[in-house]
């Protein structure tokens, strides 16, 4: 029995030596290498329905649809369409189609460049390129065709100015904003510019010139809205951004992130309550009604700012105030101390994010409801409609 046991032991040792010495022998370990988990083989064939689903994910169809809706809203709010007979439905549909395709191209290029970083973030690791559901070459072809067709539609069926704006926005987002995210926090301001340009496209598509103040007002509203919206979202995702190496205010300068959110939320008040009615995009009624959604955005932005440590009141200053003998100041310091916690920051950031989602559509709906009638503008002959430079917006305030 002892000899049989020794033979079995010798056979086992010999078999292990053979396995370790042979590089072609596969290990029976149940844990697969990290590369095989992250980078699965790309499917060679895709069904039609699967292709459509992947194209929707590459183009970020919900985001592209929102951008398209803001462009159409800006088109409808243009004073040119209010003072003259409505433009053809074909022009409006062409503007929407071209804008969506340009946005789809920009979003696809963004995912191509950021696939390695997307694979590291919990929010983006299920994107098609991050999980290798589609090849980079396939996505590149889709992005190229979308961008070229969108620009061509805007150039031939709308006007060259709108086409140039659409192409410029695509280039800014994919080739400037995307790499800048890993270099500097300035990317947030450039991203806000990219978010505001579609509104400018809608105004020029309706016939307004770039020199008309009304062309920039809706774009300006979208620009300032981007900061409380994105900064609050970035705060909840700051760990993911830090893991992927993105230079965001939320993970590098939290106090600055909250301060900028509040600053631009406040900037939306005079922009919509004074400048928009002054230049004739809406009646004076909108200036009063817009205070409601604007205050609904400013208040959570203020609470988010207060809840951020080292923001309005630093810990050192609070401690010195709390040690004073003046009871009201001590009470304020202790209250702020209790307000400044990580849990509270998360709560206030989420409240601000949801408030921003309600704020923008509410403001646009109010602008359309308070849009001036054609009688508020100078009468024009059907044969000789006024040009954008000839239009004088009513001075309501």
Short mmCIF file of C-alpha atoms in Angstrom, two decimals, residues 18-27:
data_model
loop_
_atom_site.label_atom_id
_atom_site.label_comp_id
_atom_site.label_asym_id
_atom_site.label_seq_id
_atom_site.Cartn_x
_atom_site.Cartn_y
_atom_site.Cartn_z
CA UNK A 18 4.61 18.91 -17.34
CA UNK A 19 1.75 21.38 -17.08
CA UNK A 20 4.00 24.21 -15.84
CA UNK A 21 6.72 23.51 -18.40
CA UNK A 22 4.33 23.45 -21.37
CA UNK A 23 3.30 27.03 -22.39
CA UNK A 24 0.48 25.72 -24.59
CA UNK A 25 -1.28 24.06 -21.69
CA UNK A 26 -4.26 26.06 -20.44
CA UNK A 27 -4.76 26.58 -16.74
#
